[in-house]
mmCIF file with all atom_site columns, C-alpha atoms in Angstrom:
data_model
loop_
_atom_site.group_PDB
_atom_site.id
_atom_site.type_symbol
_atom_site.label_atom_id
_atom_site.label_alt_id
_atom_site.label_comp_id
_atom_site.label_asym_id
_atom_site.label_entity_id
_atom_site.label_seq_id
_atom_site.pdbx_PDB_ins_code
_atom_site.Cartn_x
_atom_site.Cartn_y
_atom_site.Cartn_z
_atom_site.occupancy
_atom_site.B_iso_or_equiv
_atom_site.pdbx_formal_charge
_atom_site.auth_seq_id
_atom_site.auth_comp_id
_atom_site.auth_asym_id
_atom_site.auth_atom_id
_atom_site.pdbx_PDB_model_num
ATOM 1  C CA . MET A 1 1  ? 31.940  -23.668 -32.643 1.00 49.00 ? 1  MET A CA 1
ATOM 2  C CA . THR A 1 2  ? 29.355  -24.592 -35.201 1.00 56.00 ? 2  THR A CA 1
ATOM 3  C CA . ASN A 1 3  ? 25.954  -23.020 -35.662 1.00 61.00 ? 3  ASN A CA 1
ATOM 4  C CA . ALA A 1 4  ? 24.219  -26.153 -34.381 1.00 60.00 ? 4  ALA A CA 1
ATOM 5  C CA . SER A 1 5  ? 26.101  -26.157 -31.091 1.00 62.00 ? 5  SER A CA 1
ATOM 6  C CA . LEU A 1 6  ? 25.524  -22.408 -30.658 1.00 57.00 ? 6  LEU A CA 1
ATOM 7  C CA . ALA A 1 7  ? 21.816  -22.856 -31.262 1.00 60.00 ? 7  ALA A CA 1
ATOM 8  C CA . TYR A 1 8  ? 21.803  -25.628 -28.679 1.00 62.00 ? 8  TYR A CA 1
ATOM 9  C CA . SER A 1 9  ? 23.826  -23.761 -26.019 1.00 72.00 ? 9  SER A CA 1
ATOM 10 C CA . ILE A 1 10 ? 21.762  -20.542 -25.968 1.00 70.00 ? 10 ILE A CA 1
ATOM 11 C CA . PRO A 1 11 ? 18.522  -22.206 -24.795 1.00 74.00 ? 11 PRO A CA 1
ATOM 12 C CA . ASN A 1 12 ? 20.524  -24.150 -22.196 1.00 75.00 ? 12 ASN A CA 1
ATOM 13 C CA . ALA A 1 13 ? 22.189  -20.954 -20.972 1.00 72.00 ? 13 ALA A CA 1
ATOM 14 C CA . LEU A 1 14 ? 18.804  -19.230 -20.674 1.00 74.00 ? 14 LEU A CA 1
ATOM 15 C CA . ARG A 1 15 ? 17.649  -22.004 -18.325 1.00 77.00 ? 15 ARG A CA 1
ATOM 16 C CA . HIS A 1 16 ? 20.416  -21.231 -15.831 1.00 82.00 ? 16 HIS A CA 1
ATOM 17 C CA . PRO A 1 17 ? 18.978  -19.808 -12.571 1.00 85.00 ? 17 PRO A CA 1
ATOM 18 C CA . GLY A 1 18 ? 21.340  -16.840 -12.616 1.00 86.00 ? 18 GLY A CA 1
ATOM 19 C CA . VAL A 1 19 ? 20.260  -15.840 -16.121 1.00 86.00 ? 19 VAL A CA 1
ATOM 20 C CA . ILE A 1 20 ? 16.596  -16.227 -15.182 1.00 87.00 ? 20 ILE A CA 1
ATOM 21 C CA . ALA A 1 21 ? 17.150  -14.029 -12.113 1.00 90.00 ? 21 ALA A CA 1
ATOM 22 C CA . LEU A 1 22 ? 18.841  -11.350 -14.216 1.00 91.00 ? 22 LEU A CA 1
ATOM 23 C CA . ILE A 1 23 ? 15.982  -11.373 -16.730 1.00 91.00 ? 23 ILE A CA 1
ATOM 24 C CA . VAL A 1 24 ? 13.362  -11.096 -13.966 1.00 94.00 ? 24 VAL A CA 1
ATOM 25 C CA . ALA A 1 25 ? 15.327  -8.283  -12.293 1.00 96.00 ? 25 ALA A CA 1
ATOM 26 C CA . GLY A 1 26 ? 15.645  -6.400  -15.576 1.00 95.00 ? 26 GLY A CA 1
ATOM 27 C CA . VAL A 1 27 ? 11.927  -6.675  -16.341 1.00 95.00 ? 27 VAL A CA 1
ATOM 28 C CA . THR A 1 28 ? 11.057  -5.599  -12.783 1.00 94.00 ? 28 THR A CA 1
ATOM 29 C CA . ILE A 1 29 ? 13.332  -2.557  -12.886 1.00 93.00 ? 29 ILE A CA 1
ATOM 30 C CA . ALA A 1 30 ? 11.947  -1.541  -16.268 1.00 91.00 ? 30 ALA A CA 1
ATOM 31 C CA . ALA A 1 31 ? 8.373   -1.881  -14.980 1.00 89.00 ? 31 ALA A CA 1
ATOM 32 C CA . MET A 1 32 ? 9.160   0.216   -11.890 1.00 87.00 ? 32 MET A CA 1
ATOM 33 C CA . LEU A 1 33 ? 10.736  2.939   -13.997 1.00 84.00 ? 33 LEU A CA 1
ATOM 34 C CA . ILE A 1 34 ? 7.720   3.047   -16.300 1.00 81.00 ? 34 ILE A CA 1
ATOM 35 C CA . VAL A 1 35 ? 5.220   3.149   -13.421 1.00 80.00 ? 35 VAL A CA 1
ATOM 36 C CA . ASP A 1 36 ? 7.121   5.615   -11.214 1.00 76.00 ? 36 ASP A CA 1
ATOM 37 C CA . HIS A 1 37 ? 8.249   8.033   -13.904 1.00 73.00 ? 37 HIS A CA 1
ATOM 38 C CA . GLY A 1 38 ? 5.375   7.975   -16.362 1.00 67.00 ? 38 GLY A CA 1
ATOM 39 C CA . PRO A 1 39 ? 3.303   11.033  -17.270 1.00 68.00 ? 39 PRO A CA 1
ATOM 40 C CA . TRP A 1 40 ? 0.535   9.883   -14.903 1.00 68.00 ? 40 TRP A CA 1
ATOM 41 C CA . SER A 1 41 ? 2.754   10.288  -11.819 1.00 68.00 ? 41 SER A CA 1
ATOM 42 C CA . ARG A 1 42 ? 3.390   14.013  -12.252 1.00 71.00 ? 42 ARG A CA 1
ATOM 43 C CA . ALA A 1 43 ? 2.216   16.421  -9.574  1.00 71.00 ? 43 ALA A CA 1
ATOM 44 C CA . LYS A 1 44 ? -1.128  17.897  -10.494 1.00 71.00 ? 44 LYS A CA 1
ATOM 45 C CA . THR A 1 45 ? -1.671  21.561  -9.726  1.00 71.00 ? 45 THR A CA 1
ATOM 46 C CA . GLN A 1 46 ? -4.965  22.540  -8.178  1.00 66.00 ? 46 GLN A CA 1
ATOM 47 C CA . PRO A 1 47 ? -6.987  25.634  -8.963  1.00 67.00 ? 47 PRO A CA 1
ATOM 48 C CA . ALA A 1 48 ? -7.070  28.323  -6.257  1.00 64.00 ? 48 ALA A CA 1
ATOM 49 C CA . HIS A 1 49 ? -10.604 27.603  -5.066  1.00 64.00 ? 49 HIS A CA 1
ATOM 50 C CA . VAL A 1 50 ? -9.701  23.946  -4.449  1.00 64.00 ? 50 VAL A CA 1
ATOM 51 C CA . ALA A 1 51 ? -6.292  24.540  -2.878  1.00 63.00 ? 51 ALA A CA 1
ATOM 52 C CA . MET A 1 52 ? -7.721  27.121  -0.469  1.00 66.00 ? 52 MET A CA 1
ATOM 53 C CA . PHE A 1 53 ? -9.190  24.442  1.810   1.00 66.00 ? 53 PHE A CA 1
ATOM 54 C CA . ALA A 1 54 ? -6.685  22.111  3.453   1.00 70.00 ? 54 ALA A CA 1
ATOM 55 C CA . THR A 1 55 ? -9.166  19.972  5.385   1.00 74.00 ? 55 THR A CA 1
ATOM 56 C CA . THR A 1 56 ? -12.672 18.690  4.916   1.00 76.00 ? 56 THR A CA 1
ATOM 57 C CA . GLY A 1 57 ? -13.803 20.684  7.938   1.00 75.00 ? 57 GLY A CA 1
ATOM 58 C CA . GLU A 1 58 ? -12.592 23.962  6.457   1.00 80.00 ? 58 GLU A CA 1
ATOM 59 C CA . ALA A 1 59 ? -14.326 23.213  3.174   1.00 77.00 ? 59 ALA A CA 1
ATOM 60 C CA . ALA A 1 60 ? -17.557 22.326  5.003   1.00 79.00 ? 60 ALA A CA 1
ATOM 61 C CA . ARG A 1 61 ? -17.475 25.550  7.040   1.00 79.00 ? 61 ARG A CA 1
ATOM 62 C CA . ALA A 1 62 ? -16.855 27.581  3.887   1.00 81.00 ? 62 ALA A CA 1
ATOM 63 C CA . ALA A 1 63 ? -19.928 25.964  2.338   1.00 84.00 ? 63 ALA A CA 1
ATOM 64 C CA . GLY A 1 64 ? -22.021 26.947  5.373   1.00 87.00 ? 64 GLY A CA 1
ATOM 65 C CA . ALA A 1 65 ? -22.191 23.587  7.147   1.00 84.00 ? 65 ALA A CA 1
ATOM 66 C CA . MET A 1 66 ? -21.757 23.169  10.883  1.00 81.00 ? 66 MET A CA 1
ATOM 67 C CA . VAL A 1 67 ? -19.001 20.789  11.905  1.00 74.00 ? 67 VAL A CA 1
ATOM 68 C CA . LEU A 1 68 ? -19.774 19.302  15.318  1.00 79.00 ? 68 LEU A CA 1
ATOM 69 C CA . PRO A 1 69 ? -17.816 16.691  17.280  1.00 76.00 ? 69 PRO A CA 1
ATOM 70 C CA . THR A 1 70 ? -19.419 13.313  17.797  1.00 73.00 ? 70 THR A CA 1
ATOM 71 C CA . ASP A 1 71 ? -20.510 12.062  21.211  1.00 69.00 ? 71 ASP A CA 1
ATOM 72 C CA . PRO A 1 72 ? -17.646 10.297  22.956  1.00 74.00 ? 72 PRO A CA 1
ATOM 73 C CA . LYS A 1 73 ? -19.770 7.319   24.078  1.00 72.00 ? 73 LYS A CA 1
ATOM 74 C CA . SER A 1 74 ? -23.009 5.869   22.839  1.00 69.00 ? 74 SER A CA 1
ATOM 75 C CA . PRO A 1 75 ? -25.816 6.073   25.411  1.00 70.00 ? 75 PRO A CA 1
ATOM 76 C CA . ILE A 1 76 ? -26.923 2.511   24.585  1.00 76.00 ? 76 ILE A CA 1
ATOM 77 C CA . GLU A 1 77 ? -23.483 0.932   24.872  1.00 72.00 ? 77 GLU A CA 1
ATOM 78 C CA . PRO A 1 78 ? -23.643 -2.268  26.980  1.00 75.00 ? 78 PRO A CA 1
ATOM 79 C CA . GLN A 1 79 ? -21.844 -2.587  30.294  1.00 79.00 ? 79 GLN A CA 1
ATOM 80 C CA . ARG A 1 80 ? -18.566 -4.478  30.399  1.00 77.00 ? 80 ARG A CA 1
ATOM 81 C CA . PRO A 1 81 ? -19.130 -8.068  31.559  1.00 78.00 ? 81 PRO A CA 1
ATOM 82 C CA . LYS A 1 82 ? -17.660 -9.131  34.870  1.00 81.00 ? 82 LYS A CA 1
ATOM 83 C CA . THR A 1 83 ? -14.731 -11.495 34.650  1.00 79.00 ? 83 THR A CA 1
ATOM 84 C CA . SER A 1 84 ? -14.395 -14.596 36.771  1.00 74.00 ? 84 SER A CA 1
ATOM 85 C CA . PRO A 1 85 ? -11.388 -15.134 39.020  1.00 72.00 ? 85 PRO A CA 1
ATOM 86 C CA . THR A 1 86 ? -8.601  -17.326 37.711  1.00 68.00 ? 86 THR A CA 1
ATOM 87 C CA . VAL A 1 87 ? -9.052  -21.024 38.429  1.00 70.00 ? 87 VAL A CA 1
ATOM 88 C CA . ASN A 1 88 ? -5.402  -21.932 39.010  1.00 71.00 ? 88 ASN A CA 1
ATOM 89 C CA . PRO A 1 89 ? -3.440  -18.859 39.993  1.00 69.00 ? 89 PRO A CA 1
ATOM 90 C CA . VAL A 1 90 ? 0.260   -19.222 39.390  1.00 71.00 ? 90 VAL A CA 1
ATOM 91 C CA . THR A 1 91 ? 2.366   -18.797 42.511  1.00 68.00 ? 91 THR A CA 1
ATOM 92 C CA . PRO A 1 92 ? 6.116   -18.486 42.151  1.00 61.00 ? 92 PRO A CA 1
#
């Protein structure tokens, strides 16, 4: 095989759908490994005063705030409209 035919066959081989799929898969796997295992994805430890409160409510109570439940229904909520009967009821 001469150098000219080798130089011609490599670009043709890279245009094959299987080769393109392997290249895309390789780049995707490399990107996932970089994103998932980079230094930014490490677990961050919290100081004791932050880790002491598991919920927002506990943190609010510790700060002196009152946590009250909301009203279940608004007093100005409109009534449900009446529905009309069906025009053509289906009878089996």
